[in-house]
Amino acid sequence: MKGKFILVIGPSGSGKGTLINHIRPLFPALQYPKSSTTRSMRANEKHGEHYYFLSREEFQSRIESGDFLEWAEYGGHFYGTLASEVMPLLDGGMTALKELEVQGVRQLQKKIPKEELAVIFVNAGSWSEMEARIRARASISETELEKRKERYQDEMNFMSEADFVIENHSGEVDAAKKRFAEVVESLIAG
Ligand code: 5GP
């Protein structure tokens, strides 16, 4: 039997990372395929931990080689999932979970059979709530912030198409963590 690919989406600042960190110790068999990106490394990041940090030239050349299952430009940088990160897991019957933005989800929906995909949307409310969280998390330029705001509505438009929606408004993070863990557990159980 093939495995399942769980996609976690939601606007920048909606708390996807917090929810994913919460479940890491809970489901040891769950796999986390890494992303590749051309954005610069943040202070708390290491190459190959969450991201492979590639130059724009290298990213472009891997697009041309057909190495990416999906890729998108977001906030002026490239982000993508290498097929080699995911297909061996699904072929081996494992469950994998990955955070990505909606253009990538749409590409994966065309490539991976419906029964092997599940989309979880994290909704944390208005742009002003998101903006406060993004600013608190990392130093970010006003230009980059403006780009993320433009993408906010695109991401929100996907909510009605997701298989599951987790509400993660300010002050409700514990309830959101619990609900997220329940949904992931139900997907792992098949
Ligand atoms: P950040 O720069 O904050 O780590 O990520 C910015 C955006 O890129 C987030 O919305 C994140 O979900 C998305 N992202 C991260 N990895 C991938 C990926 O492999 N593919 C796509 N399409 N988006 C990604």
JSON list of C-alpha atoms and ligand atoms in Angstrom, two decimals:
[
{"chain": "A", "resi": 1, "resn": "MET", "atom": "CA", "xyz": [0.00, 0.00, 0.00]},
{"chain": "A", "resi": 2, "resn": "LYS", "atom": "CA", "xyz": [1.17, 3.55, -0.77]},
{"chain": "A", "resi": 3, "resn": "GLY", "atom": "CA", "xyz": [1.73, 6.03, 2.05]},
{"chain": "A", "resi": 4, "resn": "LYS", "atom": "CA", "xyz": [0.03, 9.35, 2.68]},
{"chain": "A", "resi": 5, "resn": "PHE", "atom": "CA", "xyz": [1.35, 12.89, 2.14]},
{"chain": "A", "resi": 6, "resn": "ILE", "atom": "CA", "xyz": [-0.09, 15.41, 4.63]},
{"chain": "A", "resi": 7, "resn": "LEU", "atom": "CA", "xyz": [0.25, 19.01, 3.45]},
{"chain": "A", "resi": 8, "resn": "VAL", "atom": "CA", "xyz": [0.03, 21.81, 6.02]},
{"chain": "A", "resi": 9, "resn": "ILE", "atom": "CA", "xyz": [-0.90, 25.20, 4.63]},
{"chain": "A", "resi": 10, "resn": "GLY", "atom": "CA", "xyz": [-2.03, 28.59, 5.88]},
{"chain": "A", "resi": 11, "resn": "PRO", "atom": "CA", "xyz": [-0.81, 32.17, 5.64]},
{"chain": "A", "resi": 12, "resn": "SER", "atom": "CA", "xyz": [2.66, 33.15, 6.79]},
{"chain": "A", "resi": 13, "resn": "GLY", "atom": "CA", "xyz": [2.44, 33.70, 10.54]},
{"chain": "A", "resi": 14, "resn": "SER", "atom": "CA", "xyz": [-0.56, 31.41, 11.08]},
{"chain": "A", "resi": 15, "resn": "GLY", "atom": "CA", "xyz": [1.43, 29.12, 13.38]},
{"chain": "A", "resi": 16, "resn": "LYS", "atom": "CA", "xyz": [2.04, 26.10, 11.12]},
{"chain": "A", "resi": 17, "resn": "GLY", "atom": "CA", "xyz": [5.57, 25.69, 12.50]},
{"chain": "A", "resi": 18, "resn": "THR", "atom": "CA", "xyz": [4.40, 25.75, 16.13]},
{"chain": "A", "resi": 19, "resn": "LEU", "atom": "CA", "xyz": [1.79, 23.09, 15.46]},
{"chain": "A", "resi": 20, "resn": "ILE", "atom": "CA", "xyz": [4.26, 20.89, 13.58]},
{"chain": "A", "resi": 21, "resn": "ASN", "atom": "CA", "xyz": [6.86, 21.19, 16.37]},
{"chain": "A", "resi": 22, "resn": "HIS", "atom": "CA", "xyz": [4.18, 20.13, 18.83]},
{"chain": "A", "resi": 23, "resn": "ILE", "atom": "CA", "xyz": [3.46, 16.85, 17.06]},
{"chain": "A", "resi": 24, "resn": "ARG", "atom": "CA", "xyz": [7.10, 15.89, 16.28]},
{"chain": "A", "resi": 25, "resn": "PRO", "atom": "CA", "xyz": [7.61, 13.91, 19.49]},
{"chain": "A", "resi": 26, "resn": "LEU", "atom": "CA", "xyz": [4.09, 12.45, 19.38]},
{"chain": "A", "resi": 27, "resn": "PHE", "atom": "CA", "xyz": [4.36, 10.46, 16.14]},
{"chain": "A", "resi": 28, "resn": "PRO", "atom": "CA", "xyz": [7.92, 9.15, 15.76]},
{"chain": "A", "resi": 29, "resn": "ALA", "atom": "CA", "xyz": [7.18, 7.29, 12.53]},
{"chain": "A", "resi": 30, "resn": "LEU", "atom": "CA", "xyz": [5.98, 10.41, 10.73]},
{"chain": "A", "resi": 31, "resn": "GLN", "atom": "CA", "xyz": [8.45, 11.59, 8.06]},
{"chain": "A", "resi": 32, "resn": "TYR", "atom": "CA", "xyz": [9.32, 15.24, 7.26]},
{"chain": "A", "resi": 33, "resn": "PRO", "atom": "CA", "xyz": [10.56, 15.72, 3.70]},
{"chain": "A", "resi": 34, "resn": "LYS", "atom": "CA", "xyz": [12.72, 18.85, 3.52]},
{"chain": "A", "resi": 35, "resn": "SER", "atom": "CA", "xyz": [12.18, 21.90, 1.34]},
{"chain": "A", "resi": 36, "resn": "SER", "atom": "CA", "xyz": [14.74, 23.59, -0.83]},
{"chain": "A", "resi": 37, "resn": "THR", "atom": "CA", "xyz": [14.88, 27.37, -0.93]},
{"chain": "A", "resi": 38, "resn": "THR", "atom": "CA", "xyz": [16.89, 30.30, -2.25]},
{"chain": "A", "resi": 39, "resn": "ARG", "atom": "CA", "xyz": [16.08, 32.57, 0.71]},
{"chain": "A", "resi": 40, "resn": "SER", "atom": "CA", "xyz": [18.88, 33.30, 3.18]},
{"chain": "A", "resi": 41, "resn": "MET", "atom": "CA", "xyz": [19.31, 31.22, 6.29]},
{"chain": "A", "resi": 42, "resn": "ARG", "atom": "CA", "xyz": [17.83, 32.62, 9.54]},
{"chain": "A", "resi": 43, "resn": "ALA", "atom": "CA", "xyz": [19.91, 32.66, 12.74]},
{"chain": "A", "resi": 44, "resn": "ASN", "atom": "CA", "xyz": [18.30, 29.52, 14.19]},
{"chain": "A", "resi": 45, "resn": "GLU", "atom": "CA", "xyz": [18.47, 27.47, 10.97]},
{"chain": "A", "resi": 46, "resn": "LYS", "atom": "CA", "xyz": [20.96, 24.91, 9.67]},
{"chain": "A", "resi": 47, "resn": "HIS", "atom": "CA", "xyz": [21.47, 23.64, 6.13]},
{"chain": "A", "resi": 48, "resn": "GLY", "atom": "CA", "xyz": [19.61, 20.35, 5.67]},
{"chain": "A", "resi": 49, "resn": "GLU", "atom": "CA", "xyz": [17.57, 20.61, 8.86]},
{"chain": "A", "resi": 50, "resn": "HIS", "atom": "CA", "xyz": [14.34, 22.19, 7.61]},
{"chain": "A", "resi": 51, "resn": "TYR", "atom": "CA", "xyz": [15.68, 23.51, 4.35]},
{"chain": "A", "resi": 52, "resn": "TYR", "atom": "CA", "xyz": [18.37, 22.87, 1.80]},
{"chain": "A", "resi": 53, "resn": "PHE", "atom": "CA", "xyz": [19.63, 26.37, 1.04]},
{"chain": "A", "resi": 54, "resn": "LEU", "atom": "CA", "xyz": [20.43, 26.58, -2.67]},
{"chain": "A", "resi": 55, "resn": "SER", "atom": "CA", "xyz": [21.72, 29.38, -4.85]},
{"chain": "A", "resi": 56, "resn": "ARG", "atom": "CA", "xyz": [19.29, 30.70, -7.47]},
{"chain": "A", "resi": 57, "resn": "GLU", "atom": "CA", "xyz": [21.48, 29.14, -10.21]},
{"chain": "A", "resi": 58, "resn": "GLU", "atom": "CA", "xyz": [21.40, 25.73, -8.56]},
{"chain": "A", "resi": 59, "resn": "PHE", "atom": "CA", "xyz": [17.65, 25.92, -7.95]},
{"chain": "A", "resi": 60, "resn": "GLN", "atom": "CA", "xyz": [17.03, 26.88, -11.61]},
{"chain": "A", "resi": 61, "resn": "SER", "atom": "CA", "xyz": [19.19, 24.06, -12.86]},
{"chain": "A", "resi": 62, "resn": "ARG", "atom": "CA", "xyz": [17.34, 21.52, -10.69]},
{"chain": "A", "resi": 63, "resn": "ILE", "atom": "CA", "xyz": [14.01, 22.86, -12.05]},
{"chain": "A", "resi": 64, "resn": "GLU", "atom": "CA", "xyz": [15.33, 22.31, -15.57]},
{"chain": "A", "resi": 65, "resn": "SER", "atom": "CA", "xyz": [16.43, 18.79, -14.67]},
{"chain": "A", "resi": 66, "resn": "GLY", "atom": "CA", "xyz": [12.86, 18.03, -13.51]},
{"chain": "A", "resi": 67, "resn": "ASP", "atom": "CA", "xyz": [14.04, 17.27, -9.96]},
{"chain": "A", "resi": 68, "resn": "PHE", "atom": "CA", "xyz": [11.19, 19.14, -8.25]},
{"chain": "A", "resi": 69, "resn": "LEU", "atom": "CA", "xyz": [7.79, 17.60, -7.56]},
{"chain": "A", "resi": 70, "resn": "GLU", "atom": "CA", "xyz": [6.58, 21.17, -7.05]},
{"chain": "A", "resi": 71, "resn": "TRP", "atom": "CA", "xyz": [8.14, 24.60, -6.72]},
{"chain": "A", "resi": 72, "resn": "ALA", "atom": "CA", "xyz": [6.93, 28.18, -6.32]},
{"chain": "A", "resi": 73, "resn": "GLU", "atom": "CA", "xyz": [8.21, 31.71, -6.02]},
{"chain": "A", "resi": 74, "resn": "TYR", "atom": "CA", "xyz": [7.15, 33.26, -2.74]},
{"chain": "A", "resi": 75, "resn": "GLY", "atom": "CA", "xyz": [8.25, 36.59, -1.27]},
{"chain": "A", "resi": 76, "resn": "GLY", "atom": "CA", "xyz": [10.87, 36.93, -4.01]},
{"chain": "A", "resi": 77, "resn": "HIS", "atom": "CA", "xyz": [12.50, 33.54, -3.29]},
{"chain": "A", "resi": 78, "resn": "PHE", "atom": "CA", "xyz": [12.14, 30.05, -4.71]},
{"chain": "A", "resi": 79, "resn": "TYR", "atom": "CA", "xyz": [10.82, 27.20, -2.57]},
{"chain": "A", "resi": 80, "resn": "GLY", "atom": "CA", "xyz": [10.34, 23.61, -3.68]},
{"chain": "A", "resi": 81, "resn": "THR", "atom": "CA", "xyz": [10.06, 19.93, -2.88]},
{"chain": "A", "resi": 82, "resn": "LEU", "atom": "CA", "xyz": [12.49, 17.53, -4.51]},
{"chain": "A", "resi": 83, "resn": "ALA", "atom": "CA", "xyz": [10.79, 14.35, -5.76]},
{"chain": "A", "resi": 84, "resn": "SER", "atom": "CA", "xyz": [13.66, 12.39, -4.18]},
{"chain": "A", "resi": 85, "resn": "GLU", "atom": "CA", "xyz": [12.58, 13.68, -0.75]},
{"chain": "A", "resi": 86, "resn": "VAL", "atom": "CA", "xyz": [9.03, 12.36, -1.00]},
{"chain": "A", "resi": 87, "resn": "MET", "atom": "CA", "xyz": [8.49, 9.55, -3.49]},
{"chain": "A", "resi": 88, "resn": "PRO", "atom": "CA", "xyz": [10.65, 6.92, -1.73]},
{"chain": "A", "resi": 89, "resn": "LEU", "atom": "CA", "xyz": [8.66, 7.56, 1.48]},
{"chain": "A", "resi": 90, "resn": "LEU", "atom": "CA", "xyz": [5.25, 7.20, -0.18]},
{"chain": "A", "resi": 91, "resn": "ASP", "atom": "CA", "xyz": [6.40, 4.17, -2.17]},
{"chain": "A", "resi": 92, "resn": "GLY", "atom": "CA", "xyz": [7.55, 2.65, 1.12]},
{"chain": "A", "resi": 93, "resn": "GLY", "atom": "CA", "xyz": [4.06, 3.10, 2.61]},
{"chain": "A", "resi": 94, "resn": "MET", "atom": "CA", "xyz": [5.12, 5.83, 5.05]},
{"chain": "A", "resi": 95, "resn": "THR", "atom": "CA", "xyz": [3.20, 8.93, 6.11]},
{"chain": "A", "resi": 96, "resn": "ALA", "atom": "CA", "xyz": [4.96, 12.21, 5.38]},
{"chain": "A", "resi": 97, "resn": "LEU", "atom": "CA", "xyz": [4.04, 15.74, 6.49]},
{"chain": "A", "resi": 98, "resn": "LYS", "atom": "CA", "xyz": [5.18, 18.98, 4.93]},
{"chain": "A", "resi": 99, "resn": "GLU", "atom": "CA", "xyz": [4.45, 22.68, 5.24]},
{"chain": "A", "resi": 100, "resn": "LEU", "atom": "CA", "xyz": [4.19, 24.59, 1.98]},
{"chain": "A", "resi": 101, "resn": "GLU", "atom": "CA", "xyz": [2.29, 27.38, 0.24]},
{"chain": "A", "resi": 102, "resn": "VAL", "atom": "CA", "xyz": [-0.76, 26.99, -2.02]},
{"chain": "A", "resi": 103, "resn": "GLN", "atom": "CA", "xyz": [0.86, 27.11, -5.48]},
{"chain": "A", "resi": 104, "resn": "GLY", "atom": "CA", "xyz": [2.82, 24.02, -4.44]},
{"chain": "A", "resi": 105, "resn": "VAL", "atom": "CA", "xyz": [-0.30, 22.29, -3.14]},
{"chain": "A", "resi": 106, "resn": "ARG", "atom": "CA", "xyz": [-2.03, 22.79, -6.48]},
{"chain": "A", "resi": 107, "resn": "GLN", "atom": "CA", "xyz": [0.91, 21.21, -8.33]},
{"chain": "A", "resi": 108, "resn": "LEU", "atom": "CA", "xyz": [0.99, 18.24, -5.96]},
{"chain": "A", "resi": 109, "resn": "GLN", "atom": "CA", "xyz": [-2.76, 17.72, -6.41]},
{"chain": "A", "resi": 110, "resn": "LYS", "atom": "CA", "xyz": [-2.08, 17.18, -10.13]},
{"chain": "A", "resi": 111, "resn": "LYS", "atom": "CA", "xyz": [0.78, 14.73, -9.54]},
{"chain": "A", "resi": 112, "resn": "ILE", "atom": "CA", "xyz": [-0.19, 12.66, -6.53]},
{"chain": "A", "resi": 113, "resn": "PRO", "atom": "CA", "xyz": [-3.39, 10.55, -6.38]},
{"chain": "A", "resi": 114, "resn": "LYS", "atom": "CA", "xyz": [-6.14, 12.12, -4.24]},
{"chain": "A", "resi": 115, "resn": "GLU", "atom": "CA", "xyz": [-6.22, 9.20, -1.80]},
{"chain": "A", "resi": 116, "resn": "GLU", "atom": "CA", "xyz": [-2.54, 9.72, -1.00]},
{"chain": "A", "resi": 117, "resn": "LEU", "atom": "CA", "xyz": [-2.90, 13.45, -0.17]},
{"chain": "A", "resi": 118, "resn": "ALA", "atom": "CA", "xyz": [-4.50, 15.26, 2.77]},
{"chain": "A", "resi": 119, "resn": "VAL", "atom": "CA", "xyz": [-4.53, 19.05, 3.11]},
{"chain": "A", "resi": 120, "resn": "ILE", "atom": "CA", "xyz": [-4.71, 20.70, 6.55]},
{"chain": "A", "resi": 121, "resn": "PHE", "atom": "CA", "xyz": [-5.32, 24.46, 6.58]},
{"chain": "A", "resi": 122, "resn": "VAL", "atom": "CA", "xyz": [-4.25, 26.53, 9.61]},
{"chain": "A", "resi": 123, "resn": "ASN", "atom": "CA", "xyz": [-6.43, 29.62, 10.03]},
{"chain": "A", "resi": 124, "resn": "ALA", "atom": "CA", "xyz": [-5.23, 32.28, 12.43]},
{"chain": "A", "resi": 125, "resn": "GLY", "atom": "CA", "xyz": [-7.50, 35.15, 11.45]},
{"chain": "A", "resi": 126, "resn": "SER", "atom": "CA", "xyz": [-6.91, 38.63, 10.11]},
{"chain": "A", "resi": 127, "resn": "TRP", "atom": "CA", "xyz": [-3.82, 40.07, 8.40]},
{"chain": "A", "resi": 128, "resn": "SER", "atom": "CA", "xyz": [-3.12, 42.34, 11.40]},
{"chain": "A", "resi": 129, "resn": "GLU", "atom": "CA", "xyz": [-2.82, 39.25, 13.66]},
{"chain": "A", "resi": 130, "resn": "MET", "atom": "CA", "xyz": [-0.47, 37.63, 11.12]},
{"chain": "A", "resi": 131, "resn": "GLU", "atom": "CA", "xyz": [1.65, 40.73, 10.74]},
{"chain": "A", "resi": 132, "resn": "ALA", "atom": "CA", "xyz": [2.25, 40.99, 14.49]},
{"chain": "A", "resi": 133, "resn": "ARG", "atom": "CA", "xyz": [3.38, 37.37, 14.62]},
{"chain": "A", "resi": 134, "resn": "ILE", "atom": "CA", "xyz": [5.67, 37.64, 11.60]},
{"chain": "A", "resi": 135, "resn": "ARG", "atom": "CA", "xyz": [7.36, 40.75, 13.04]},
{"chain": "A", "resi": 136, "resn": "ALA", "atom": "CA", "xyz": [7.82, 39.07, 16.42]},
{"chain": "A", "resi": 137, "resn": "ARG", "atom": "CA", "xyz": [9.42, 35.97, 14.85]},
{"chain": "A", "resi": 138, "resn": "ALA", "atom": "CA", "xyz": [12.23, 37.29, 12.71]},
{"chain": "A", "resi": 139, "resn": "SER", "atom": "CA", "xyz": [13.61, 40.52, 11.37]},
{"chain": "A", "resi": 140, "resn": "ILE", "atom": "CA", "xyz": [11.98, 41.01, 8.01]},
{"chain": "A", "resi": 141, "resn": "SER", "atom": "CA", "xyz": [12.19, 43.89, 5.57]},
{"chain": "A", "resi": 142, "resn": "GLU", "atom": "CA", "xyz": [9.14, 46.05, 4.83]},
{"chain": "A", "resi": 143, "resn": "THR", "atom": "CA", "xyz": [9.34, 44.93, 1.19]},
{"chain": "A", "resi": 144, "resn": "GLU", "atom": "CA", "xyz": [9.30, 41.27, 2.16]},
{"chain": "A", "resi": 145, "resn": "LEU", "atom": "CA", "xyz": [6.40, 41.90, 4.56]},
{"chain": "A", "resi": 146, "resn": "GLU", "atom": "CA", "xyz": [4.44, 43.63, 1.81]},
{"chain": "A", "resi": 147, "resn": "LYS", "atom": "CA", "xyz": [4.96, 40.62, -0.46]},
{"chain": "A", "resi": 148, "resn": "ARG", "atom": "CA", "xyz": [3.67, 38.29, 2.25]},
{"chain": "A", "resi": 149, "resn": "LYS", "atom": "CA", "xyz": [0.59, 40.48, 2.67]},
{"chain": "A", "resi": 150, "resn": "GLU", "atom": "CA", "xyz": [-0.14, 40.16, -1.05]},
{"chain": "A", "resi": 151, "resn": "ARG", "atom": "CA", "xyz": [-0.02, 36.38, -0.71]},
{"chain": "A", "resi": 152, "resn": "TYR", "atom": "CA", "xyz": [-2.19, 36.33, 2.42]},
{"chain": "A", "resi": 153, "resn": "GLN", "atom": "CA", "xyz": [-5.46, 36.51, 0.47]},
{"chain": "A", "resi": 154, "resn": "ASP", "atom": "CA", "xyz": [-4.37, 33.81, -2.00]},
{"chain": "A", "resi": 155, "resn": "GLU", "atom": "CA", "xyz": [-3.70, 31.48, 0.89]},
{"chain": "A", "resi": 156, "resn": "MET", "atom": "CA", "xyz": [-7.01, 32.32, 2.62]},
{"chain": "A", "resi": 157, "resn": "ASN", "atom": "CA", "xyz": [-8.89, 31.55, -0.60]},
{"chain": "A", "resi": 158, "resn": "PHE", "atom": "CA", "xyz": [-7.72, 27.95, -0.36]},
{"chain": "A", "resi": 159, "resn": "MET", "atom": "CA", "xyz": [-9.33, 27.36, 3.04]},
{"chain": "A", "resi": 160, "resn": "SER", "atom": "CA", "xyz": [-12.64, 26.06, 1.66]},
{"chain": "A", "resi": 161, "resn": "GLU", "atom": "CA", "xyz": [-10.80, 23.45, -0.45]},
{"chain": "A", "resi": 162, "resn": "ALA", "atom": "CA", "xyz": [-8.78, 21.98, 2.42]},
{"chain": "A", "resi": 163, "resn": "ASP", "atom": "CA", "xyz": [-9.67, 18.58, 3.91]},
{"chain": "A", "resi": 164, "resn": "PHE", "atom": "CA", "xyz": [-9.28, 19.91, 7.48]},
{"chain": "A", "resi": 165, "resn": "VAL", "atom": "CA", "xyz": [-9.20, 23.43, 8.99]},
{"chain": "A", "resi": 166, "resn": "ILE", "atom": "CA", "xyz": [-7.44, 24.07, 12.31]},
{"chain": "A", "resi": 167, "resn": "GLU", "atom": "CA", "xyz": [-8.45, 27.33, 14.02]},
{"chain": "A", "resi": 168, "resn": "ASN", "atom": "CA", "xyz": [-5.36, 28.88, 15.67]},
{"chain": "A", "resi": 169, "resn": "HIS", "atom": "CA", "xyz": [-6.35, 32.36, 16.83]},
{"chain": "A", "resi": 170, "resn": "SER", "atom": "CA", "xyz": [-4.36, 34.27, 19.44]},
{"chain": "A", "resi": 171, "resn": "GLY", "atom": "CA", "xyz": [-4.78, 32.72, 22.89]},
{"chain": "A", "resi": 172, "resn": "GLU", "atom": "CA", "xyz": [-6.08, 29.41, 21.50]},
{"chain": "A", "resi": 173, "resn": "VAL", "atom": "CA", "xyz": [-2.83, 27.66, 20.70]},
{"chain": "A", "resi": 174, "resn": "ASP", "atom": "CA", "xyz": [-3.32, 24.76, 23.14]},
{"chain": "A", "resi": 175, "resn": "ALA", "atom": "CA", "xyz": [-6.68, 23.85, 21.63]},
{"chain": "A", "resi": 176, "resn": "ALA", "atom": "CA", "xyz": [-5.17, 24.15, 18.15]},
{"chain": "A", "resi": 177, "resn": "LYS", "atom": "CA", "xyz": [-2.26, 21.84, 19.07]},
{"chain": "A", "resi": 178, "resn": "LYS", "atom": "CA", "xyz": [-4.69, 19.24, 20.42]},
{"chain": "A", "resi": 179, "resn": "ARG", "atom": "CA", "xyz": [-6.93, 19.35, 17.35]},
{"chain": "A", "resi": 180, "resn": "PHE", "atom": "CA", "xyz": [-3.94, 19.23, 14.98]},
{"chain": "A", "resi": 181, "resn": "ALA", "atom": "CA", "xyz": [-2.57, 16.16, 16.78]},
{"chain": "A", "resi": 182, "resn": "GLU", "atom": "CA", "xyz": [-5.99, 14.46, 16.55]},
{"chain": "A", "resi": 183, "resn": "VAL", "atom": "CA", "xyz": [-6.23, 15.11, 12.82]},
{"chain": "A", "resi": 184, "resn": "VAL", "atom": "CA", "xyz": [-2.69, 13.85, 12.14]},
{"chain": "A", "resi": 185, "resn": "GLU", "atom": "CA", "xyz": [-3.31, 10.77, 14.27]},
{"chain": "A", "resi": 186, "resn": "SER", "atom": "CA", "xyz": [-6.48, 9.97, 12.32]},
{"chain": "A", "resi": 187, "resn": "LEU", "atom": "CA", "xyz": [-4.58, 10.31, 9.03]},
{"chain": "A", "resi": 188, "resn": "ILE", "atom": "CA", "xyz": [-1.72, 8.08, 10.20]},
{"chain": "A", "resi": 189, "resn": "ALA", "atom": "CA", "xyz": [-4.26, 5.46, 11.30]},
{"chain": "A", "resi": 190, "resn": "GLY", "atom": "CA", "xyz": [-5.62, 5.62, 7.72]},
{"chain": "B", "resi": 1, "resn": "5GP", "atom": "P1", "xyz": [9.62, 30.77, 5.26]},
{"chain": "B", "resi": 1, "resn": "5GP", "atom": "O1", "xyz": [10.54, 31.61, 4.42]},
{"chain": "B", "resi": 1, "resn": "5GP", "atom": "O2", "xyz": [8.86, 31.59, 6.27]},
{"chain": "B", "resi": 1, "resn": "5GP", "atom": "O3", "xyz": [10.34, 29.60, 5.89]},
{"chain": "B", "resi": 1, "resn": "5GP", "atom": "O4", "xyz": [8.55, 30.15, 4.27]},
{"chain": "B", "resi": 1, "resn": "5GP", "atom": "C1", "xyz": [7.82, 30.98, 3.42]},
{"chain": "B", "resi": 1, "resn": "5GP", "atom": "C2", "xyz": [6.72, 30.19, 2.74]},
{"chain": "B", "resi": 1, "resn": "5GP", "atom": "O5", "xyz": [7.28, 29.17, 1.90]},
{"chain": "B", "resi": 1, "resn": "5GP", "atom": "C3", "xyz": [5.79, 29.47, 3.72]},
{"chain": "B", "resi": 1, "resn": "5GP", "atom": "O6", "xyz": [4.44, 29.75, 3.33]},
{"chain": "B", "resi": 1, "resn": "5GP", "atom": "C4", "xyz": [6.11, 28.03, 3.49]},
{"chain": "B", "resi": 1, "resn": "5GP", "atom": "O7", "xyz": [4.98, 27.24, 3.71]},
{"chain": "B", "resi": 1, "resn": "5GP", "atom": "C5", "xyz": [6.52, 28.00, 2.04]},
{"chain": "B", "resi": 1, "resn": "5GP", "atom": "N1", "xyz": [7.33, 26.82, 1.71]},
{"chain": "B", "resi": 1, "resn": "5GP", "atom": "C6", "xyz": [8.28, 26.23, 2.47]},
{"chain": "B", "resi": 1, "resn": "5GP", "atom": "N2", "xyz": [8.78, 25.16, 1.84]},
{"chain": "B", "resi": 1, "resn": "5GP", "atom": "C7", "xyz": [8.12, 25.05, 0.66]},
{"chain": "B", "resi": 1, "resn": "5GP", "atom": "C8", "xyz": [8.17, 24.13, -0.43]},
{"chain": "B", "resi": 1, "resn": "5GP", "atom": "O8", "xyz": [8.94, 23.17, -0.45]},
{"chain": "B", "resi": 1, "resn": "5GP", "atom": "N3", "xyz": [7.33, 24.36, -1.47]},
{"chain": "B", "resi": 1, "resn": "5GP", "atom": "C9", "xyz": [6.47, 25.39, -1.51]},
{"chain": "B", "resi": 1, "resn": "5GP", "atom": "N4", "xyz": [5.67, 25.52, -2.57]},
{"chain": "B", "resi": 1, "resn": "5GP", "atom": "N5", "xyz": [6.38, 26.28, -0.51]},
{"chain": "B", "resi": 1, "resn": "5GP", "atom": "C10", "xyz": [7.19, 26.12, 0.57]}
]
